[in-house]
């Protein structure tokens, strides 16, 4: 009897132990760290982006924030160029253009934009003029989108004294160039006042009077023109610290209808400078933030890219700035 009870007990224990053994399961996968594609350039500080699509490659033109310490004013002596065929992996090319390439300029390699015309590449830049007080716009030219670029005219294209809508000496900065479908080229620029003028087909001379653009509330600087379908879009830096706002028109000459904020304050930076391109069927908003850490900020900025999307009525959806950025195209 005792032996039987013992057997029952052992059997119960075996059953009990067997029942409590957990069923083997596959190990739980560790959470995947998302790829943080913004900022897109992480080994140096880049600012004031412009981009150009040529031969199915994206060329990204930037300023170079070289301030040794964040919080002091801009230290910018050269421009940089990068290229990519997927919008995520960027190859830097040798420095294509420096202040020293403009004999008549003495500093401040500020915002710029490059464009292709008839197989040549024209790069419009903001600088400090050496002899005419104030900022100025120069233009460089090259046979390849990555340069090397050289001063195209040996003097400024626009000097401070040519525009008098404001008394400030830094209103002639932030050039944006646009070639319309009919082949007419235009240069837009400005600070607190927005200006534009026709460019001659040679791209290195203004053609006609400089016009002041109205209808852009709280215009600070950084105009960018793009066209989609029958609509022209003029985006710009709004207020200060800067958001990005935009206006639309059926004509490059306006009138411009203000459409609201396109991008909010860009993290950790008091400026906000945009470029808008289409590449392989998608639209991109390229801008800068002070988000590259450590030591990023308003004078040590970094270029970021996020998607740009349109509403069915052709207005723009507000940009969503992300750390992840965009996916490879
Ligand atoms: Ca002026």
PDB file of C-alpha atoms and ligand atoms in Angstrom:
ATOM      1  CA  UNK A   1       0.000   0.000   0.000  1.00  0.00           C
ATOM      2  CA  UNK A   2       2.724   2.393   0.940  1.00  0.00           C
ATOM      3  CA  UNK A   3       4.570   1.523  -2.236  1.00  0.00           C
ATOM      4  CA  UNK A   4       1.428   2.238  -4.293  1.00  0.00           C
ATOM      5  CA  UNK A   5       0.948   5.619  -2.704  1.00  0.00           C
ATOM      6  CA  UNK A   6       4.517   6.473  -3.340  1.00  0.00           C
ATOM      7  CA  UNK A   7       4.108   5.582  -6.991  1.00  0.00           C
ATOM      8  CA  UNK A   8       0.990   7.719  -7.262  1.00  0.00           C
ATOM      9  CA  UNK A   9       2.832  10.565  -5.605  1.00  0.00           C
ATOM     10  CA  UNK A  10       5.751  10.279  -7.939  1.00  0.00           C
ATOM     11  CA  UNK A  11       3.402  10.104 -10.900  1.00  0.00           C
ATOM     12  CA  UNK A  12       1.550  13.227  -9.745  1.00  0.00           C
ATOM     13  CA  UNK A  13       4.761  15.058  -9.282  1.00  0.00           C
ATOM     14  CA  UNK A  14       5.944  14.075 -12.729  1.00  0.00           C
ATOM     15  CA  UNK A  15       2.641  15.235 -14.230  1.00  0.00           C
ATOM     16  CA  UNK A  16       2.793  18.430 -12.283  1.00  0.00           C
ATOM     17  CA  UNK A  17       6.375  19.177 -13.277  1.00  0.00           C
ATOM     18  CA  UNK A  18       5.690  18.297 -16.878  1.00  0.00           C
ATOM     19  CA  UNK A  19       2.664  20.614 -17.006  1.00  0.00           C
ATOM     20  CA  UNK A  20       4.658  23.561 -15.670  1.00  0.00           C
ATOM     21  CA  UNK A  21       7.472  23.305 -18.176  1.00  0.00           C
ATOM     22  CA  UNK A  22       6.945  26.234 -20.556  1.00  0.00           C
ATOM     23  CA  UNK A  23       6.527  25.444 -24.200  1.00  0.00           C
ATOM     24  CA  UNK A  24       9.709  26.440 -26.041  1.00  0.00           C
ATOM     25  CA  UNK A  25       9.194  29.656 -27.978  1.00  0.00           C
ATOM     26  CA  UNK A  26      11.200  31.544 -30.529  1.00  0.00           C
ATOM     27  CA  UNK A  27      13.337  34.298 -28.921  1.00  0.00           C
ATOM     28  CA  UNK A  28      11.752  37.752 -28.967  1.00  0.00           C
ATOM     29  CA  UNK A  29      13.461  39.957 -31.546  1.00  0.00           C
ATOM     30  CA  UNK A  30      15.217  43.022 -30.153  1.00  0.00           C
ATOM     31  CA  UNK A  31      13.586  46.330 -31.134  1.00  0.00           C
ATOM     32  CA  UNK A  32      15.031  47.677 -34.339  1.00  0.00           C
ATOM     33  CA  UNK A  33      16.659  51.088 -34.074  1.00  0.00           C
ATOM     34  CA  UNK A  34      15.249  53.230 -36.880  1.00  0.00           C
ATOM     35  CA  UNK A  35      17.698  54.723 -39.316  1.00  0.00           C
ATOM     36  CA  UNK A  36      18.117  58.412 -38.580  1.00  0.00           C
ATOM     37  CA  UNK A  37      18.805  59.823 -42.012  1.00  0.00           C
ATOM     38  CA  UNK A  38      18.555  63.436 -40.816  1.00  0.00           C
ATOM     39  CA  UNK A  39      20.768  65.371 -40.889  1.00  0.00           C
ATOM     40  CA  UNK A  40      21.927  64.007 -44.209  1.00  0.00           C
ATOM     41  CA  UNK A  41      25.507  65.222 -43.768  1.00  0.00           C
ATOM     42  CA  UNK A  42      26.883  64.245 -40.385  1.00  0.00           C
ATOM     43  CA  UNK A  43      30.634  64.842 -40.595  1.00  0.00           C
ATOM     44  CA  UNK A  44      30.496  68.629 -40.995  1.00  0.00           C
ATOM     45  CA  UNK A  45      28.053  71.482 -40.584  1.00  0.00           C
ATOM     46  CA  UNK A  46      26.136  72.369 -43.757  1.00  0.00           C
ATOM     47  CA  UNK A  47      23.590  75.146 -44.332  1.00  0.00           C
ATOM     48  CA  UNK A  48      21.404  76.948 -46.848  1.00  0.00           C
ATOM     49  CA  UNK A  49      20.742  73.993 -49.142  1.00  0.00           C
ATOM     50  CA  UNK A  50      19.943  74.169 -52.816  1.00  0.00           C
ATOM     51  CA  UNK A  51      19.575  71.136 -55.045  1.00  0.00           C
ATOM     52  CA  UNK A  52      19.650  70.360 -58.730  1.00  0.00           C
ATOM     53  CA  UNK A  53      18.589  67.200 -60.559  1.00  0.00           C
ATOM     54  CA  UNK A  54      20.765  66.482 -63.569  1.00  0.00           C
ATOM     55  CA  UNK A  55      21.207  63.216 -65.467  1.00  0.00           C
ATOM     56  CA  UNK A  56      19.139  61.362 -62.853  1.00  0.00           C
ATOM     57  CA  UNK A  57      21.518  62.447 -60.095  1.00  0.00           C
ATOM     58  CA  UNK A  58      20.758  64.913 -57.310  1.00  0.00           C
ATOM     59  CA  UNK A  59      23.419  67.533 -56.660  1.00  0.00           C
ATOM     60  CA  UNK A  60      23.187  69.217 -53.272  1.00  0.00           C
ATOM     61  CA  UNK A  61      24.838  72.620 -52.877  1.00  0.00           C
ATOM     62  CA  UNK A  62      25.361  73.982 -49.389  1.00  0.00           C
ATOM     63  CA  UNK A  63      27.172  76.549 -47.365  1.00  0.00           C
ATOM     64  CA  UNK A  64      29.720  75.374 -44.832  1.00  0.00           C
ATOM     65  CA  UNK A  65      29.306  76.494 -41.226  1.00  0.00           C
ATOM     66  CA  UNK A  66      32.852  76.587 -39.900  1.00  0.00           C
ATOM     67  CA  UNK A  67      32.323  78.393 -36.583  1.00  0.00           C
ATOM     68  CA  UNK A  68      34.601  76.779 -34.016  1.00  0.00           C
ATOM     69  CA  UNK A  69      32.099  77.474 -31.255  1.00  0.00           C
ATOM     70  CA  UNK A  70      28.325  77.561 -31.497  1.00  0.00           C
ATOM     71  CA  UNK A  71      26.739  80.883 -30.595  1.00  0.00           C
ATOM     72  CA  UNK A  72      29.163  83.188 -32.350  1.00  0.00           C
ATOM     73  CA  UNK A  73      28.290  84.610 -35.748  1.00  0.00           C
ATOM     74  CA  UNK A  74      28.599  82.751 -39.027  1.00  0.00           C
ATOM     75  CA  UNK A  75      32.037  81.652 -40.186  1.00  0.00           C
ATOM     76  CA  UNK A  76      31.497  80.753 -43.831  1.00  0.00           C
ATOM     77  CA  UNK A  77      34.304  80.855 -46.378  1.00  0.00           C
ATOM     78  CA  UNK A  78      33.354  78.227 -48.941  1.00  0.00           C
ATOM     79  CA  UNK A  79      30.511  76.289 -50.472  1.00  0.00           C
ATOM     80  CA  UNK A  80      30.198  72.515 -50.715  1.00  0.00           C
ATOM     81  CA  UNK A  81      28.653  70.092 -53.172  1.00  0.00           C
ATOM     82  CA  UNK A  82      27.399  66.548 -52.664  1.00  0.00           C
ATOM     83  CA  UNK A  83      25.739  64.078 -55.030  1.00  0.00           C
ATOM     84  CA  UNK A  84      23.395  61.148 -54.613  1.00  0.00           C
ATOM     85  CA  UNK A  85      21.309  58.768 -56.663  1.00  0.00           C
ATOM     86  CA  UNK A  86      19.101  57.646 -53.785  1.00  0.00           C
ATOM     87  CA  UNK A  87      18.721  60.840 -51.685  1.00  0.00           C
ATOM     88  CA  UNK A  88      20.132  59.069 -48.606  1.00  0.00           C
ATOM     89  CA  UNK A  89      23.756  58.252 -49.396  1.00  0.00           C
ATOM     90  CA  UNK A  90      25.656  61.417 -50.287  1.00  0.00           C
ATOM     91  CA  UNK A  91      29.103  61.658 -51.793  1.00  0.00           C
ATOM     92  CA  UNK A  92      31.042  64.824 -51.078  1.00  0.00           C
ATOM     93  CA  UNK A  93      33.121  66.255 -53.900  1.00  0.00           C
ATOM     94  CA  UNK A  94      36.201  68.477 -53.632  1.00  0.00           C
ATOM     95  CA  UNK A  95      35.388  72.013 -52.489  1.00  0.00           C
ATOM     96  CA  UNK A  96      33.967  73.543 -55.677  1.00  0.00           C
ATOM     97  CA  UNK A  97      33.859  77.261 -54.817  1.00  0.00           C
ATOM     98  CA  UNK A  98      35.315  79.622 -52.247  1.00  0.00           C
ATOM     99  CA  UNK A  99      35.022  83.287 -51.376  1.00  0.00           C
ATOM    100  CA  UNK A 100      38.576  83.590 -52.655  1.00  0.00           C
ATOM    101  CA  UNK A 101      37.313  82.692 -56.148  1.00  0.00           C
ATOM    102  CA  UNK A 102      35.558  86.086 -56.263  1.00  0.00           C
ATOM    103  CA  UNK A 103      38.319  88.708 -56.318  1.00  0.00           C
ATOM    104  CA  UNK A 104      35.830  91.485 -55.548  1.00  0.00           C
ATOM    105  CA  UNK A 105      34.337  89.775 -52.460  1.00  0.00           C
ATOM    106  CA  UNK A 106      35.759  89.725 -48.971  1.00  0.00           C
ATOM    107  CA  UNK A 107      33.709  87.183 -47.044  1.00  0.00           C
ATOM    108  CA  UNK A 108      30.462  85.543 -46.017  1.00  0.00           C
ATOM    109  CA  UNK A 109      29.807  82.572 -48.291  1.00  0.00           C
ATOM    110  CA  UNK A 110      26.100  82.685 -47.607  1.00  0.00           C
ATOM    111  CA  UNK A 111      23.105  81.141 -49.357  1.00  0.00           C
ATOM    112  CA  UNK A 112      23.240  80.103 -53.001  1.00  0.00           C
ATOM    113  CA  UNK A 113      21.568  78.160 -55.779  1.00  0.00           C
ATOM    114  CA  UNK A 114      22.894  76.453 -58.897  1.00  0.00           C
ATOM    115  CA  UNK A 115      21.088  75.670 -62.140  1.00  0.00           C
ATOM    116  CA  UNK A 116      21.914  74.054 -65.477  1.00  0.00           C
ATOM    117  CA  UNK A 117      21.468  75.801 -68.813  1.00  0.00           C
ATOM    118  CA  UNK A 118      22.726  74.627 -72.196  1.00  0.00           C
ATOM    119  CA  UNK A 119      25.190  72.242 -70.601  1.00  0.00           C
ATOM    120  CA  UNK A 120      26.725  74.797 -68.262  1.00  0.00           C
ATOM    121  CA  UNK A 121      26.127  75.195 -64.556  1.00  0.00           C
ATOM    122  CA  UNK A 122      25.522  78.622 -63.073  1.00  0.00           C
ATOM    123  CA  UNK A 123      25.848  79.074 -59.335  1.00  0.00           C
ATOM    124  CA  UNK A 124      24.435  82.244 -57.783  1.00  0.00           C
ATOM    125  CA  UNK A 125      25.864  83.086 -54.374  1.00  0.00           C
ATOM    126  CA  UNK A 126      25.597  85.650 -51.563  1.00  0.00           C
ATOM    127  CA  UNK A 127      28.796  87.344 -50.446  1.00  0.00           C
ATOM    128  CA  UNK A 128      30.106  90.479 -48.721  1.00  0.00           C
ATOM    129  CA  UNK A 129      31.377  92.956 -51.283  1.00  0.00           C
ATOM    130  CA  UNK A 130      34.928  94.186 -50.768  1.00  0.00           C
ATOM    131  CA  UNK A 131      34.471  97.754 -51.977  1.00  0.00           C
ATOM    132  CA  UNK A 132      30.738  98.485 -52.348  1.00  0.00           C
ATOM    133  CA  UNK A 133      29.326  98.499 -48.804  1.00  0.00           C
ATOM    134  CA  UNK A 134      26.908  95.678 -48.177  1.00  0.00           C
ATOM    135  CA  UNK A 135      26.092  92.248 -49.445  1.00  0.00           C
ATOM    136  CA  UNK A 136      26.133  91.298 -53.092  1.00  0.00           C
ATOM    137  CA  UNK A 137      25.245  88.458 -55.423  1.00  0.00           C
ATOM    138  CA  UNK A 138      27.866  86.809 -57.584  1.00  0.00           C
ATOM    139  CA  UNK A 139      27.630  84.057 -60.170  1.00  0.00           C
ATOM    140  CA  UNK A 140      30.067  81.264 -60.902  1.00  0.00           C
ATOM    141  CA  UNK A 141      30.059  78.919 -63.876  1.00  0.00           C
ATOM    142  CA  UNK A 142      31.288  75.390 -64.528  1.00  0.00           C
ATOM    143  CA  UNK A 143      31.091  72.667 -67.151  1.00  0.00           C
ATOM    144  CA  UNK A 144      30.130  70.036 -64.598  1.00  0.00           C
ATOM    145  CA  UNK A 145      27.672  70.208 -61.688  1.00  0.00           C
ATOM    146  CA  UNK A 146      30.446  69.490 -59.195  1.00  0.00           C
ATOM    147  CA  UNK A 147      32.753  72.113 -60.679  1.00  0.00           C
ATOM    148  CA  UNK A 148      35.335  73.374 -60.505  1.00  0.00           C
ATOM    149  CA  UNK A 149      33.492  76.699 -60.673  1.00  0.00           C
ATOM    150  CA  UNK A 150      35.002  80.054 -61.611  1.00  0.00           C
ATOM    151  CA  UNK A 151      33.707  83.604 -61.301  1.00  0.00           C
ATOM    152  CA  UNK A 152      31.574  84.049 -64.424  1.00  0.00           C
ATOM    153  CA  UNK A 153      31.830  87.840 -64.784  1.00  0.00           C
ATOM    154  CA  UNK A 154      34.657  89.127 -62.581  1.00  0.00           C
ATOM    155  CA  UNK A 155      32.333  91.420 -60.673  1.00  0.00           C
ATOM    156  CA  UNK A 156      29.064  91.269 -58.788  1.00  0.00           C
ATOM    157  CA  UNK A 157      25.804  90.554 -60.570  1.00  0.00           C
ATOM    158  CA  UNK A 158      23.845  92.564 -57.962  1.00  0.00           C
ATOM    159  CA  UNK A 159      25.231  95.073 -55.468  1.00  0.00           C
ATOM    160  CA  UNK A 160      23.570  96.686 -52.473  1.00  0.00           C
ATOM    161  CA  UNK A 161      23.237 100.065 -54.142  1.00  0.00           C
ATOM    162  CA  UNK A 162      21.089  98.608 -56.935  1.00  0.00           C
ATOM    163  CA  UNK A 163      18.189  97.933 -54.562  1.00  0.00           C
ATOM    164  CA  UNK A 164      16.828 100.647 -52.336  1.00  0.00           C
ATOM    165  CA  UNK A 165      13.475  99.357 -51.115  1.00  0.00           C
ATOM    166  CA  UNK A 166      15.082  99.123 -47.667  1.00  0.00           C
ATOM    167  CA  UNK A 167      18.007 100.907 -46.043  1.00  0.00           C
ATOM    168  CA  UNK A 168      19.584  97.757 -44.659  1.00  0.00           C
ATOM    169  CA  UNK A 169      22.850  96.700 -46.276  1.00  0.00           C
ATOM    170  CA  UNK A 170      22.103  92.987 -46.300  1.00  0.00           C
ATOM    171  CA  UNK A 171      18.992  92.925 -48.503  1.00  0.00           C
ATOM    172  CA  UNK A 172      20.874  91.547 -51.523  1.00  0.00           C
ATOM    173  CA  UNK A 173      21.335  87.952 -50.420  1.00  0.00           C
ATOM    174  CA  UNK A 174      19.787  84.513 -50.917  1.00  0.00           C
ATOM    175  CA  UNK A 175      19.593  84.264 -54.706  1.00  0.00           C
ATOM    176  CA  UNK A 176      17.197  81.746 -56.208  1.00  0.00           C
ATOM    177  CA  UNK A 177      17.269  81.124 -59.950  1.00  0.00           C
ATOM    178  CA  UNK A 178      14.458  79.753 -62.070  1.00  0.00           C
ATOM    179  CA  UNK A 179      14.087  79.034 -65.785  1.00  0.00           C
ATOM    180  CA  UNK A 180      10.464  79.047 -66.918  1.00  0.00           C
ATOM    181  CA  UNK A 181       8.983  76.700 -69.494  1.00  0.00           C
ATOM    182  CA  UNK A 182       9.376  79.371 -72.180  1.00  0.00           C
ATOM    183  CA  UNK A 183      13.123  79.583 -71.527  1.00  0.00           C
ATOM    184  CA  UNK A 184      13.052  82.938 -69.718  1.00  0.00           C
ATOM    185  CA  UNK A 185      15.309  82.893 -66.653  1.00  0.00           C
ATOM    186  CA  UNK A 186      14.691  84.866 -63.469  1.00  0.00           C
ATOM    187  CA  UNK A 187      16.688  85.695 -60.385  1.00  0.00           C
ATOM    188  CA  UNK A 188      14.869  86.103 -57.074  1.00  0.00           C
ATOM    189  CA  UNK A 189      16.544  87.273 -53.853  1.00  0.00           C
ATOM    190  CA  UNK A 190      16.143  89.526 -50.839  1.00  0.00           C
ATOM    191  CA  UNK A 191      16.065  90.163 -47.140  1.00  0.00           C
ATOM    192  CA  UNK A 192      13.019  91.912 -45.623  1.00  0.00           C
ATOM    193  CA  UNK A 193      12.254  93.013 -49.177  1.00  0.00           C
ATOM    194  CA  UNK A 194      11.840  90.419 -51.929  1.00  0.00           C
ATOM    195  CA  UNK A 195      13.240  91.237 -55.358  1.00  0.00           C
ATOM    196  CA  UNK A 196      13.286  89.626 -58.771  1.00  0.00           C
ATOM    197  CA  UNK A 197      14.594  90.409 -62.228  1.00  0.00           C
ATOM    198  CA  UNK A 198      14.883  88.741 -65.602  1.00  0.00           C
ATOM    199  CA  UNK A 199      18.192  87.198 -66.562  1.00  0.00           C
ATOM    200  CA  UNK A 200      19.513  87.406 -70.089  1.00  0.00           C
ATOM    201  CA  UNK A 201      19.973  84.063 -71.872  1.00  0.00           C
ATOM    202  CA  UNK A 202      23.679  84.223 -70.987  1.00  0.00           C
ATOM    203  CA  UNK A 203      22.605  83.902 -67.328  1.00  0.00           C
ATOM    204  CA  UNK A 204      25.204  86.420 -66.181  1.00  0.00           C
ATOM    205  CA  UNK A 205      23.401  89.728 -66.802  1.00  0.00           C
ATOM    206  CA  UNK A 206      20.140  91.128 -65.510  1.00  0.00           C
ATOM    207  CA  UNK A 207      17.655  91.990 -68.241  1.00  0.00           C
ATOM    208  CA  UNK A 208      15.560  94.986 -67.270  1.00  0.00           C
ATOM    209  CA  UNK A 209      14.582  96.594 -64.001  1.00  0.00           C
ATOM    210  CA  UNK A 210      14.692  94.977 -60.585  1.00  0.00           C
ATOM    211  CA  UNK A 211      11.157  94.543 -59.253  1.00  0.00           C
ATOM    212  CA  UNK A 212       9.973  94.487 -55.650  1.00  0.00           C
ATOM    213  CA  UNK A 213       7.605  91.605 -54.883  1.00  0.00           C
ATOM    214  CA  UNK A 214       4.534  92.395 -52.829  1.00  0.00           C
ATOM    215  CA  UNK A 215       2.086  90.108 -51.088  1.00  0.00           C
ATOM    216  CA  UNK A 216       4.542  88.063 -49.015  1.00  0.00           C
ATOM    217  CA  UNK A 217       3.656  88.740 -45.365  1.00  0.00           C
ATOM    218  CA  UNK A 218       6.556  88.678 -42.894  1.00  0.00           C
ATOM    219  CA  UNK A 219       9.042  88.021 -45.686  1.00  0.00           C
ATOM    220  CA  UNK A 220      12.483  87.669 -44.129  1.00  0.00           C
ATOM    221  CA  UNK A 221      14.680  86.022 -46.770  1.00  0.00           C
ATOM    222  CA  UNK A 222      15.395  82.773 -48.619  1.00  0.00           C
ATOM    223  CA  UNK A 223      12.972  82.871 -51.566  1.00  0.00           C
ATOM    224  CA  UNK A 224      12.710  79.673 -53.586  1.00  0.00           C
ATOM    225  CA  UNK A 225      10.701  79.346 -56.783  1.00  0.00           C
ATOM    226  CA  UNK A 226       9.319  76.118 -58.123  1.00  0.00           C
ATOM    227  CA  UNK A 227       6.567  75.246 -60.550  1.00  0.00           C
ATOM    228  CA  UNK A 228       4.161  72.318 -60.653  1.00  0.00           C
ATOM    229  CA  UNK A 229       1.577  72.109 -63.387  1.00  0.00           C
ATOM    230  CA  UNK A 230       0.226  75.601 -63.963  1.00  0.00           C
ATOM    231  CA  UNK A 231       1.095  76.859 -60.470  1.00  0.00           C
ATOM    232  CA  UNK A 232       4.134  78.842 -59.422  1.00  0.00           C
ATOM    233  CA  UNK A 233       5.183  78.539 -55.792  1.00  0.00           C
ATOM    234  CA  UNK A 234       7.272  81.082 -53.924  1.00  0.00           C
ATOM    235  CA  UNK A 235       8.400  79.737 -50.556  1.00  0.00           C
ATOM    236  CA  UNK A 236      10.376  81.889 -48.159  1.00  0.00           C
ATOM    237  CA  UNK A 237      11.672  82.332 -44.636  1.00  0.00           C
ATOM    238  CA  UNK A 238       8.926  83.916 -42.507  1.00  0.00           C
ATOM    239  CA  UNK A 239       9.492  86.084 -39.414  1.00  0.00           C
ATOM    240  CA  UNK A 240      12.551  85.624 -37.225  1.00  0.00           C
ATOM    241  CA  UNK A 241      13.352  83.112 -35.839  1.00  0.00           C
ATOM    242  CA  UNK A 242      12.261  81.713 -39.138  1.00  0.00           C
ATOM    243  CA  UNK A 243       9.448  79.468 -40.209  1.00  0.00           C
ATOM    244  CA  UNK A 244       8.913  78.725 -43.888  1.00  0.00           C
ATOM    245  CA  UNK A 245       5.813  80.115 -45.571  1.00  0.00           C
ATOM    246  CA  UNK A 246       4.659  80.060 -49.164  1.00  0.00           C
ATOM    247  CA  UNK A 247       2.552  81.819 -51.751  1.00  0.00           C
ATOM    248  CA  UNK A 248       1.126  80.699 -55.084  1.00  0.00           C
ATOM    249  CA  UNK A 249       0.475  82.393 -58.391  1.00  0.00           C
ATOM    250  CA  UNK A 250      -0.574  81.573 -61.933  1.00  0.00           C
ATOM    251  CA  UNK A 251       2.195  83.865 -63.170  1.00  0.00           C
ATOM    252  CA  UNK A 252       5.873  84.194 -62.324  1.00  0.00           C
ATOM    253  CA  UNK A 253       5.154  87.932 -62.112  1.00  0.00           C
ATOM    254  CA  UNK A 254       2.431  87.484 -59.500  1.00  0.00           C
ATOM    255  CA  UNK A 255       0.231  88.559 -57.897  1.00  0.00           C
ATOM    256  CA  UNK A 256       1.225  86.111 -55.187  1.00  0.00           C
ATOM    257  CA  UNK A 257      -1.479  84.684 -52.946  1.00  0.00           C
ATOM    258  CA  UNK A 258      -0.192  83.893 -49.465  1.00  0.00           C
ATOM    259  CA  UNK A 259      -1.023  80.307 -48.481  1.00  0.00           C
ATOM    260  CA  UNK A 260       0.342  79.967 -44.961  1.00  0.00           C
ATOM    261  CA  UNK A 261       3.077  78.206 -43.067  1.00  0.00           C
ATOM    262  CA  UNK A 262       4.844  75.371 -44.854  1.00  0.00           C
ATOM    263  CA  UNK A 263       7.404  74.435 -42.213  1.00  0.00           C
ATOM    264  CA  UNK A 264       7.678  75.254 -38.532  1.00  0.00           C
ATOM    265  CA  UNK A 265      10.698  76.593 -36.677  1.00  0.00           C
ATOM    266  CA  UNK A 266      13.564  74.288 -37.531  1.00  0.00           C
ATOM    267  CA  UNK A 267      14.930  72.651 -34.429  1.00  0.00           C
ATOM    268  CA  UNK A 268      17.663  74.552 -32.639  1.00  0.00           C
ATOM    269  CA  UNK A 269      18.231  77.026 -35.491  1.00  0.00           C
ATOM    270  CA  UNK A 270      16.996  80.596 -35.840  1.00  0.00           C
ATOM    271  CA  UNK A 271      17.126  80.368 -39.638  1.00  0.00           C
ATOM    272  CA  UNK A 272      15.258  78.011 -41.909  1.00  0.00           C
ATOM    273  CA  UNK A 273      16.295  77.812 -45.542  1.00  0.00           C
ATOM    274  CA  UNK A 274      14.499  75.558 -48.009  1.00  0.00           C
ATOM    275  CA  UNK A 275      14.986  73.983 -51.396  1.00  0.00           C
ATOM    276  CA  UNK A 276      12.245  72.057 -53.175  1.00  0.00           C
ATOM    277  CA  UNK A 277      12.874  69.485 -55.876  1.00  0.00           C
ATOM    278  CA  UNK A 278      11.211  66.557 -57.568  1.00  0.00           C
ATOM    279  CA  UNK A 279      13.193  63.388 -58.104  1.00  0.00           C
ATOM    280  CA  UNK A 280      11.931  60.112 -59.541  1.00  0.00           C
ATOM    281  CA  UNK A 281       8.307  61.108 -59.064  1.00  0.00           C
ATOM    282  CA  UNK A 282       8.463  62.343 -55.470  1.00  0.00           C
ATOM    283  CA  UNK A 283       8.773  65.835 -54.031  1.00  0.00           C
ATOM    284  CA  UNK A 284      11.340  66.736 -51.415  1.00  0.00           C
ATOM    285  CA  UNK A 285      11.739  69.560 -48.935  1.00  0.00           C
ATOM    286  CA  UNK A 286      15.392  70.205 -48.175  1.00  0.00           C
ATOM    287  CA  UNK A 287      16.190  72.518 -45.264  1.00  0.00           C
ATOM    288  CA  UNK A 288      18.540  72.958 -42.365  1.00  0.00           C
ATOM    289  CA  UNK A 289      18.316  72.654 -38.598  1.00  0.00           C
ATOM    290  CA  UNK A 290      20.739  73.006 -35.706  1.00  0.00           C
ATOM    291  CA  UNK A 291      20.067  69.413 -34.870  1.00  0.00           C
ATOM    292  CA  UNK A 292      23.449  67.791 -35.447  1.00  0.00           C
ATOM    293  CA  UNK A 293      24.730  67.097 -31.968  1.00  0.00           C
ATOM    294  CA  UNK A 294      26.815  67.742 -30.108  1.00  0.00           C
ATOM    295  CA  UNK A 295      27.436  71.423 -30.729  1.00  0.00           C
ATOM    296  CA  UNK A 296      24.901  72.107 -33.506  1.00  0.00           C
ATOM    297  CA  UNK A 297      22.871  75.313 -33.482  1.00  0.00           C
ATOM    298  CA  UNK A 298      22.060  78.509 -35.335  1.00  0.00           C
ATOM    299  CA  UNK A 299      25.636  78.992 -36.523  1.00  0.00           C
ATOM    300  CA  UNK A 300      26.486  75.309 -36.896  1.00  0.00           C
ATOM    301  CA  UNK A 301      23.613  74.029 -38.998  1.00  0.00           C
ATOM    302  CA  UNK A 302      22.912  70.817 -40.865  1.00  0.00           C
ATOM    303  CA  UNK A 303      20.932  69.938 -43.972  1.00  0.00           C
ATOM    304  CA  UNK A 304      17.906  67.667 -43.603  1.00  0.00           C
ATOM    305  CA  UNK A 305      15.425  66.215 -46.106  1.00  0.00           C
ATOM    306  CA  UNK A 306      11.784  65.288 -45.667  1.00  0.00           C
ATOM    307  CA  UNK A 307       8.937  64.621 -48.061  1.00  0.00           C
ATOM    308  CA  UNK A 308       6.850  67.405 -49.552  1.00  0.00           C
ATOM    309  CA  UNK A 309       3.237  66.554 -50.331  1.00  0.00           C
ATOM    310  CA  UNK A 310       0.427  68.343 -52.147  1.00  0.00           C
ATOM    311  CA  UNK A 311      -3.268  68.598 -51.428  1.00  0.00           C
ATOM    312  CA  UNK A 312      -5.628  67.769 -54.307  1.00  0.00           C
ATOM    313  CA  UNK A 313      -6.165  71.515 -54.866  1.00  0.00           C
ATOM    314  CA  UNK A 314      -2.397  71.974 -55.419  1.00  0.00           C
ATOM    315  CA  UNK A 315      -1.757  73.710 -52.108  1.00  0.00           C
ATOM    316  CA  UNK A 316       1.083  72.285 -50.036  1.00  0.00           C
ATOM    317  CA  UNK A 317       0.736  70.061 -47.019  1.00  0.00           C
ATOM    318  CA  UNK A 318       2.721  71.237 -44.036  1.00  0.00           C
ATOM    319  CA  UNK A 319       6.129  69.630 -43.875  1.00  0.00           C
ATOM    320  CA  UNK A 320       6.672  67.105 -41.105  1.00  0.00           C
ATOM    321  CA  UNK A 321      10.281  67.341 -39.970  1.00  0.00           C
ATOM    322  CA  UNK A 322      11.587  63.956 -38.895  1.00  0.00           C
ATOM    323  CA  UNK A 323      14.759  62.405 -37.554  1.00  0.00           C
ATOM    324  CA  UNK A 324      14.255  59.427 -39.840  1.00  0.00           C
ATOM    325  CA  UNK A 325      14.114  61.596 -42.945  1.00  0.00           C
ATOM    326  CA  UNK A 326      13.361  59.887 -46.204  1.00  0.00           C
ATOM    327  CA  UNK A 327      13.865  56.377 -47.490  1.00  0.00           C
ATOM    328  CA  UNK A 328      16.235  55.479 -50.293  1.00  0.00           C
ATOM    329  CA  UNK A 329      14.810  56.117 -53.737  1.00  0.00           C
TER     330      UNK A 329
HETATM  331 CA1  LIG B   1      20.144  96.937 -51.343  1.00  0.00          CA
END
